[in-house]
């Protein structure tokens, strides 16, 4: 018997009952719960059966608020049966009891949940209640009656309610110091065992302590032995009161004395089920079967309820439990289905809820209102508000009337979606049908507004709630405070807390936590700390969350001392911080060097946290306690744990960053010994160390050698280290590949890595990939707040002229952000600028002016850059004026931008204007500005201005750098002032500057132009010795220079060197070599070059074959040239007249005019009409013919071919022919190959040769008029007085010289040019049609006795003093009549003669030859004097000169002084060498010497 072991009652003074306030809170129809969130005290609207949320905190509050605790010593099993040693399971010696109170919830699903709890109590826990009171109250026959009642019992049964109610009221009316025995011993009414069961139950609904006292009293009196019904009743009461320990005690002591009754086991299973102790329920179910007690449907319903509360649902769990019921031979009832659907609703498992609902209908189990409420709730939880509403309508069609639970469930569905309109409609409908809005309705809507950030509406609804008579409960205040706190409305949240206290509603733990979190978020440490203290002072014990929030606040504000105190208090109270708090705490302590406290926390981790060594190592790593982490890692490995990849890599990274490589190696050796299966991980660690040690090559080698892609799948740190190191070393392609490997392994990048990869892709010029990566990161919820990320993408789009995509990026950014950073706007402006989109850039500028932020200097520079790139330089000053009118000050950088733009455009005038304006405004020039100015002045060849700028630099304290010196070198190279170039080069060396590639390339080209290729080659070898590689143009210049001097061997060596070194030579190199072989007449080597071109995959063109044919023609083998033509014809490559012109020219040079004529006929036969090329060949040949008859014959061939213009020019004398020439020039001028230029040159040569010089003048001026010849040949109008005859033929140059003399004669009459100016004639050094223009003009001028002499510093230039020139023009008989006239009759002989490259007057040839043969090289003045003498006098003068030379030689031999003799000999030798060198170069009158026209001359 249970009573045999019962101890006496405790003293009266120790017994106290709770007040009657619990009555209102026990109503299950409006109860709901607020679930706890471990991370924050956020309030979420959920439907839950559990009461672990606010109930626990509320109970704690009420427990602390009770002034006198009710103590019942028998409630503790360890006290009642000390010999059983139950203290281990139930250690407390006294049970502090309180009323079971359930807080109202904000969950919309909570309404139906309360009903679910009622069902759960009736069906799963208290089968007795269902079988007695409930069934009889419904007028149904009890299923638990054992015996048939007699008449007396029936009479008594009629007033059983009155008896039970009477006794219940008397017991509940007792004072706290009274005993139940006072009422029961009175025996004023006669009670049956069944009556006492109802008494225990009814009393237990108000006070489980009094119910237990009634039960104990019955056992003490031994009146009624505990039967199954009484035992089940008290177990049900204790289960509802969450007194599992007492229920276990009573069941354990009574089960051996009772028969195996299913209702007792069901009641005990219900106790376990309330707390979700599924294993206990399952063990009890198995025990029933062992003892022969077959479980019924209630047993399985209880089992299902316990499983659903024990944890998260696994897939198909509901169906498995349903099948378990069926396998036991039972048919699931409505309670079974409702329990499963309710569990699915709590878990938001819509799929299984639908399966259970369908199974229910399939098995013809009619759903009730409870079922529909649960289904509406699960649809709402899963975001299917539309389906929830459909089910709501279906419910009405099935004959059910929706209650408050139904409406609140539907209300929650729409509030979860934030559909305020539907929420209002549902509320109006509730009010319309008379249900009204209850606390749960208000809480749901307030929570919705809070989540939407509509805090004003939430507050207004809270006020409306109070005005409507509804009293806000703790949940209302908690939800409102939590929402306002998250919206950073701290003042309003604090006011709500004050109103809560004023209303007499005691804040719960969740309320305080919400306010503390709000203060923490706003950075109000003092207020958060005060709130925490207030919570503790009010008797509410802080839980793990509250402690964690306060710890986080202290750590954020670096309150180390307070954090340590709070941490110790937290640990003392039995709470352990989560790993995140441990990590933060450790990081702060490590930063403050509080290693003693760190050691204490590490010990707490080991002793109190309950986590293994490997997890502790991970915490220590994240807390930056790497030494402790290394020790724990060793311990974990020794205990058999696998290596933690991230932990090891982080430790290695720490060692490497602090250069502790020896310790890192020691740890790796230990791991190799104790963890041989982790070789891949160790390889990853080594890669990290190598990256931190900046040994990228070794790291990449290790990565590739051991890098099976899947092997690195877990190592995020390794990938990040490799990518960052590749980024630092500008190895962007490798970084991209490693990032692809990382993504392939399934690793998600961090924010930092996303930013790095955007930078990498932008540097790789693939901004689309960077943009896509940015979009992907945002899609994954990663926001890249770094403005430089967007700027990199926009700038790269701009560089690639993809401003549309840059514009799209800024547009999307503007949609997400209220304001766009100024740097992003500026980047977009510059993106437009790089494409010259000024109007778009100006639109952005105007937007910034209107909406902000204010434009900066960078914005202005972007506008100017847009105009510059668009080529609208003339609008720059207008924009500058507009900006100044708007109040902007033009910065120095903007002025430099404008100046540089004009400099690049070559507008020297504007550059100088801007420069001087800049100086006047007070802006001092910088080195960059000087570089720009020097580069432009050098490009414009303003030698004097360059010197002035250099002086200005030195006065300003600047020294020319290498870039400026290089510009000066290019200046002197352009004007062929090679002596100054040598001086500049020496100055570079004296300044301590190291010449660069540009310097050496310029100098080498200078040597080539100065016809000193040997020195250029020596300098190039020096350049290569310094590790610099010459440009291909430098090689080409050297080869050309050697070729012009007929030094084919070094040219060939350079060419072969380029080929052997793998240079990709273009067609021009081969053509250059072919020209050399053509001039040398070596056509075999020309043919070999064709094979080389094919080996180099360069297909010979028609131009190539043209060079080959010209080579054959130059070597006097026109038939070989014709063979080449035949091959071209066979290959079908002859599409124009160029190949035929080469063959015809070869025949003409060979004197085979008949063959040339036949070629014209052949052309016509194959469908090719002769054109300007053919005419030019024949005209050129006619100009070099000996007599007029020969010329007429050649031109007659043209006449026969349909082109009679040249022969008519020779025979006819009318101006209309010149007009025809003009028309023909207009026709051929657009053609390629300088068709008009070559034609005019040949035609003027012909006319000059046969003394039609007026006609030649007309044709010459027509060529100038049509821009065939340059307009600046004469510079008399500009008062520069010089002339430039370069690229003209000999005849054209002579015509131009005569016209120039005519203009200069007019100027001399006006005293121009004025002294001391020198007049320069530029002749150049090139040859045209094997004629040296320089020698031809000098021969003509010195024959006339002009004062022009060769320039001492530049070749190809003739210089005369202004005074001497004026006197010569006035006094010289040659200048009396310089008008060009046509000869009345066509001369029989050509007036000009080509003598070894010099086109001179035929009458001058004998004198020239005599002077050359007898005197050799003479001065220009002597040559002019001798050439004009008659033959006999010239002979005598030459004899006298030779005699004078002999006398001088005899006198020199008589010199006795050996020193003087050696000096004279050295001077003579030097003069000889100098003259020989000049003779070798080829020139008349160079350095006051004259080389015979017939001496050997280089040909182009």
mmCIF file of C-alpha atoms in Angstrom, residues 107-295:
data_model
loop_
_atom_site.group_PDB
_atom_site.id
_atom_site.type_symbol
_atom_site.label_atom_id
_atom_site.label_comp_id
_atom_site.label_asym_id
_atom_site.label_seq_id
_atom_site.Cartn_x
_atom_site.Cartn_y
_atom_site.Cartn_z
ATOM 1 C CA UNK A 107 1.376 33.306 -32.343
ATOM 2 C CA UNK A 108 -1.683 33.326 -34.466
ATOM 3 C CA UNK A 109 -1.584 29.582 -34.444
ATOM 4 C CA UNK A 110 -1.600 29.637 -30.699
ATOM 5 C CA UNK A 111 -5.358 29.954 -30.516
ATOM 6 C CA UNK A 112 -5.944 26.593 -31.969
ATOM 7 C CA UNK A 113 -2.933 25.317 -30.037
ATOM 8 C CA UNK A 114 -4.765 25.935 -26.778
ATOM 9 C CA UNK A 115 -7.525 23.761 -28.021
ATOM 10 C CA UNK A 116 -4.941 21.219 -29.058
ATOM 11 C CA UNK A 117 -3.634 21.186 -25.493
ATOM 12 C CA UNK A 118 -7.149 20.550 -24.195
ATOM 13 C CA UNK A 119 -7.498 17.652 -26.558
ATOM 14 C CA UNK A 120 -4.100 16.413 -25.537
ATOM 15 C CA UNK A 121 -5.103 16.530 -21.873
ATOM 16 C CA UNK A 122 -8.391 14.780 -22.450
ATOM 17 C CA UNK A 123 -7.186 12.035 -24.732
ATOM 18 C CA UNK A 124 -3.558 11.435 -24.038
ATOM 19 C CA UNK A 125 -3.246 12.038 -20.340
ATOM 20 C CA UNK A 126 -6.594 11.633 -18.621
ATOM 21 C CA UNK A 127 -8.585 8.785 -19.996
ATOM 22 C CA UNK A 128 -10.449 8.717 -16.684
ATOM 23 C CA UNK A 129 -11.731 12.196 -17.222
ATOM 24 C CA UNK A 130 -13.024 11.369 -20.621
ATOM 25 C CA UNK A 131 -14.733 8.223 -19.423
ATOM 26 C CA UNK A 132 -16.414 9.763 -16.394
ATOM 27 C CA UNK A 133 -17.056 13.421 -16.190
ATOM 28 C CA UNK A 134 -16.827 14.344 -19.814
ATOM 29 C CA UNK A 135 -18.841 11.457 -21.126
ATOM 30 C CA UNK A 136 -21.560 11.823 -18.500
ATOM 31 C CA UNK A 137 -21.722 15.544 -19.012
ATOM 32 C CA UNK A 138 -22.340 14.893 -22.689
ATOM 33 C CA UNK A 139 -25.107 12.436 -21.818
ATOM 34 C CA UNK A 140 -23.083 9.449 -22.968
ATOM 35 C CA UNK A 141 -22.588 6.189 -21.104
ATOM 36 C CA UNK A 142 -19.270 5.821 -19.377
ATOM 37 C CA UNK A 143 -16.941 3.270 -20.898
ATOM 38 C CA UNK A 144 -15.050 2.719 -17.648
ATOM 39 C CA UNK A 145 -17.874 1.440 -15.432
ATOM 40 C CA UNK A 146 -16.944 -1.887 -13.937
ATOM 41 C CA UNK A 147 -20.074 -2.704 -12.014
ATOM 42 C CA UNK A 148 -23.713 -2.003 -12.644
ATOM 43 C CA UNK A 149 -25.044 0.573 -10.155
ATOM 44 C CA UNK A 150 -27.902 -0.416 -7.899
ATOM 45 C CA UNK A 151 -30.934 1.796 -7.195
ATOM 46 C CA UNK A 152 -29.394 3.383 -4.107
ATOM 47 C CA UNK A 153 -26.267 4.159 -6.054
ATOM 48 C CA UNK A 154 -28.349 5.626 -8.819
ATOM 49 C CA UNK A 155 -30.158 7.851 -6.314
ATOM 50 C CA UNK A 156 -26.865 8.937 -4.843
ATOM 51 C CA UNK A 157 -25.427 9.437 -8.297
ATOM 52 C CA UNK A 158 -27.989 12.103 -9.017
ATOM 53 C CA UNK A 159 -26.418 14.483 -6.530
ATOM 54 C CA UNK A 160 -22.764 13.469 -7.031
ATOM 55 C CA UNK A 161 -21.965 16.777 -8.607
ATOM 56 C CA UNK A 162 -23.283 18.641 -5.634
ATOM 57 C CA UNK A 163 -21.277 16.489 -3.239
ATOM 58 C CA UNK A 164 -18.106 16.764 -5.218
ATOM 59 C CA UNK A 165 -18.566 20.498 -5.747
ATOM 60 C CA UNK A 166 -19.312 21.031 -2.052
ATOM 61 C CA UNK A 167 -16.186 19.207 -0.931
ATOM 62 C CA UNK A 168 -14.071 20.864 -3.613
ATOM 63 C CA UNK A 169 -15.182 24.350 -2.598
ATOM 64 C CA UNK A 170 -14.431 23.701 1.053
ATOM 65 C CA UNK A 171 -10.957 22.404 0.309
ATOM 66 C CA UNK A 172 -10.100 25.324 -1.979
ATOM 67 C CA UNK A 173 -11.450 27.762 0.583
ATOM 68 C CA UNK A 174 -8.963 26.637 3.197
ATOM 69 C CA UNK A 175 -6.348 29.083 4.294
ATOM 70 C CA UNK A 176 -2.732 28.372 3.635
ATOM 71 C CA UNK A 177 -2.148 27.272 7.205
ATOM 72 C CA UNK A 178 -5.146 24.860 7.244
ATOM 73 C CA UNK A 179 -5.073 21.186 6.354
ATOM 74 C CA UNK A 180 -7.274 19.172 4.049
ATOM 75 C CA UNK A 181 -7.765 16.714 6.910
ATOM 76 C CA UNK A 182 -9.918 19.316 8.688
ATOM 77 C CA UNK A 183 -12.453 19.066 5.867
ATOM 78 C CA UNK A 184 -12.195 15.374 5.073
ATOM 79 C CA UNK A 185 -12.319 14.227 8.695
ATOM 80 C CA UNK A 186 -15.562 16.175 9.165
ATOM 81 C CA UNK A 187 -17.401 13.754 6.875
ATOM 82 C CA UNK A 188 -20.379 16.002 6.324
ATOM 83 C CA UNK A 189 -21.177 14.225 3.056
ATOM 84 C CA UNK A 190 -20.861 10.616 2.140
ATOM 85 C CA UNK A 191 -18.396 10.019 -0.662
ATOM 86 C CA UNK A 192 -17.761 7.063 -2.941
ATOM 87 C CA UNK A 193 -14.355 6.155 -4.406
ATOM 88 C CA UNK A 194 -15.543 7.646 -7.661
ATOM 89 C CA UNK A 195 -16.554 10.828 -5.890
ATOM 90 C CA UNK A 196 -13.078 11.167 -4.413
ATOM 91 C CA UNK A 197 -11.574 10.718 -7.872
ATOM 92 C CA UNK A 198 -13.581 13.714 -9.056
ATOM 93 C CA UNK A 199 -12.630 15.651 -5.945
ATOM 94 C CA UNK A 200 -8.926 15.079 -6.651
ATOM 95 C CA UNK A 201 -9.423 16.092 -10.238
ATOM 96 C CA UNK A 202 -11.486 19.237 -9.578
ATOM 97 C CA UNK A 203 -9.209 20.383 -6.799
ATOM 98 C CA UNK A 204 -6.185 19.684 -9.026
ATOM 99 C CA UNK A 205 -7.543 22.065 -11.629
ATOM 100 C CA UNK A 206 -6.941 24.897 -9.144
ATOM 101 C CA UNK A 207 -4.152 23.598 -6.903
ATOM 102 C CA UNK A 208 -2.175 20.469 -7.545
ATOM 103 C CA UNK A 209 -0.747 20.744 -3.991
ATOM 104 C CA UNK A 210 -4.205 20.378 -2.396
ATOM 105 C CA UNK A 211 -5.051 17.547 -4.768
ATOM 106 C CA UNK A 212 -1.899 15.704 -3.735
ATOM 107 C CA UNK A 213 -2.799 16.379 -0.086
ATOM 108 C CA UNK A 214 -6.249 14.824 -0.640
ATOM 109 C CA UNK A 215 -4.602 11.808 -2.248
ATOM 110 C CA UNK A 216 -2.141 11.423 0.646
ATOM 111 C CA UNK A 217 -4.938 11.848 3.195
ATOM 112 C CA UNK A 218 -6.861 8.997 1.597
ATOM 113 C CA UNK A 219 -3.732 6.825 1.776
ATOM 114 C CA UNK A 220 -3.061 7.734 5.415
ATOM 115 C CA UNK A 221 -6.613 6.874 6.453
ATOM 116 C CA UNK A 222 -6.467 3.630 4.479
ATOM 117 C CA UNK A 223 -10.038 4.314 3.526
ATOM 118 C CA UNK A 224 -9.676 3.613 -0.113
ATOM 119 C CA UNK A 225 -6.868 1.588 -1.485
ATOM 120 C CA UNK A 226 -5.375 3.288 -4.585
ATOM 121 C CA UNK A 227 -7.199 1.855 -7.532
ATOM 122 C CA UNK A 228 -6.380 2.376 -11.151
ATOM 123 C CA UNK A 229 -8.801 5.233 -11.573
ATOM 124 C CA UNK A 230 -7.534 7.201 -8.546
ATOM 125 C CA UNK A 231 -3.907 6.630 -9.575
ATOM 126 C CA UNK A 232 -4.580 7.735 -13.123
ATOM 127 C CA UNK A 233 -6.353 10.843 -11.831
ATOM 128 C CA UNK A 234 -3.534 12.019 -9.575
ATOM 129 C CA UNK A 235 -0.958 11.274 -12.299
ATOM 130 C CA UNK A 236 -2.979 13.398 -14.698
ATOM 131 C CA UNK A 237 -3.119 16.265 -12.203
ATOM 132 C CA UNK A 238 0.628 16.121 -11.528
ATOM 133 C CA UNK A 239 1.391 15.878 -15.237
ATOM 134 C CA UNK A 240 -0.594 19.015 -15.986
ATOM 135 C CA UNK A 241 1.282 20.792 -13.188
ATOM 136 C CA UNK A 242 4.622 19.689 -14.702
ATOM 137 C CA UNK A 243 5.491 17.741 -11.533
ATOM 138 C CA UNK A 244 7.104 14.815 -13.284
ATOM 139 C CA UNK A 245 9.250 13.803 -10.305
ATOM 140 C CA UNK A 246 6.230 13.368 -7.993
ATOM 141 C CA UNK A 247 4.319 11.531 -10.698
ATOM 142 C CA UNK A 248 7.240 9.125 -11.195
ATOM 143 C CA UNK A 249 7.433 8.537 -7.423
ATOM 144 C CA UNK A 250 3.737 7.741 -7.051
ATOM 145 C CA UNK A 251 3.699 5.532 -10.140
ATOM 146 C CA UNK A 252 6.835 3.653 -9.040
ATOM 147 C CA UNK A 253 5.462 2.861 -5.557
ATOM 148 C CA UNK A 254 1.986 1.957 -6.741
ATOM 149 C CA UNK A 255 2.509 -0.042 -9.928
ATOM 150 C CA UNK A 256 3.573 -3.246 -8.127
ATOM 151 C CA UNK A 257 0.389 -3.227 -6.046
ATOM 152 C CA UNK A 258 -1.942 -2.650 -8.955
ATOM 153 C CA UNK A 259 -3.104 -4.781 -11.782
ATOM 154 C CA UNK A 260 -1.846 -4.013 -15.235
ATOM 155 C CA UNK A 261 -4.391 -1.371 -16.192
ATOM 156 C CA UNK A 262 -3.963 0.447 -19.481
ATOM 157 C CA UNK A 263 -5.394 3.735 -18.171
ATOM 158 C CA UNK A 264 -2.624 4.013 -15.549
ATOM 159 C CA UNK A 265 0.095 3.439 -18.085
ATOM 160 C CA UNK A 266 -1.560 5.926 -20.429
ATOM 161 C CA UNK A 267 -1.678 8.514 -17.679
ATOM 162 C CA UNK A 268 2.032 8.051 -16.893
ATOM 163 C CA UNK A 269 2.916 8.175 -20.559
ATOM 164 C CA UNK A 270 1.016 11.439 -20.723
ATOM 165 C CA UNK A 271 3.242 12.855 -18.003
ATOM 166 C CA UNK A 272 6.345 11.975 -19.965
ATOM 167 C CA UNK A 273 4.795 13.155 -23.213
ATOM 168 C CA UNK A 274 4.256 16.662 -21.864
ATOM 169 C CA UNK A 275 8.007 17.134 -21.617
ATOM 170 C CA UNK A 276 8.748 15.426 -24.910
ATOM 171 C CA UNK A 277 10.477 12.453 -23.293
ATOM 172 C CA UNK A 278 9.831 10.073 -26.112
ATOM 173 C CA UNK A 279 12.251 7.386 -24.950
ATOM 174 C CA UNK A 280 10.502 7.142 -21.578
ATOM 175 C CA UNK A 281 7.133 6.824 -23.274
ATOM 176 C CA UNK A 282 8.499 4.137 -25.566
ATOM 177 C CA UNK A 283 10.020 2.240 -22.633
ATOM 178 C CA UNK A 284 6.670 2.378 -20.796
ATOM 179 C CA UNK A 285 4.876 1.129 -23.895
ATOM 180 C CA UNK A 286 7.284 -1.810 -24.136
ATOM 181 C CA UNK A 287 6.795 -2.481 -20.396
ATOM 182 C CA UNK A 288 3.017 -2.647 -20.924
ATOM 183 C CA UNK A 289 3.465 -5.289 -23.588
ATOM 184 C CA UNK A 290 5.849 -7.312 -21.426
ATOM 185 C CA UNK A 291 3.298 -7.406 -18.625
ATOM 186 C CA UNK A 292 0.508 -8.445 -20.920
ATOM 187 C CA UNK A 293 -1.263 -5.100 -20.977
ATOM 188 C CA UNK A 294 -2.138 -4.399 -24.571
ATOM 189 C CA UNK A 295 -1.820 -0.702 -25.539
#
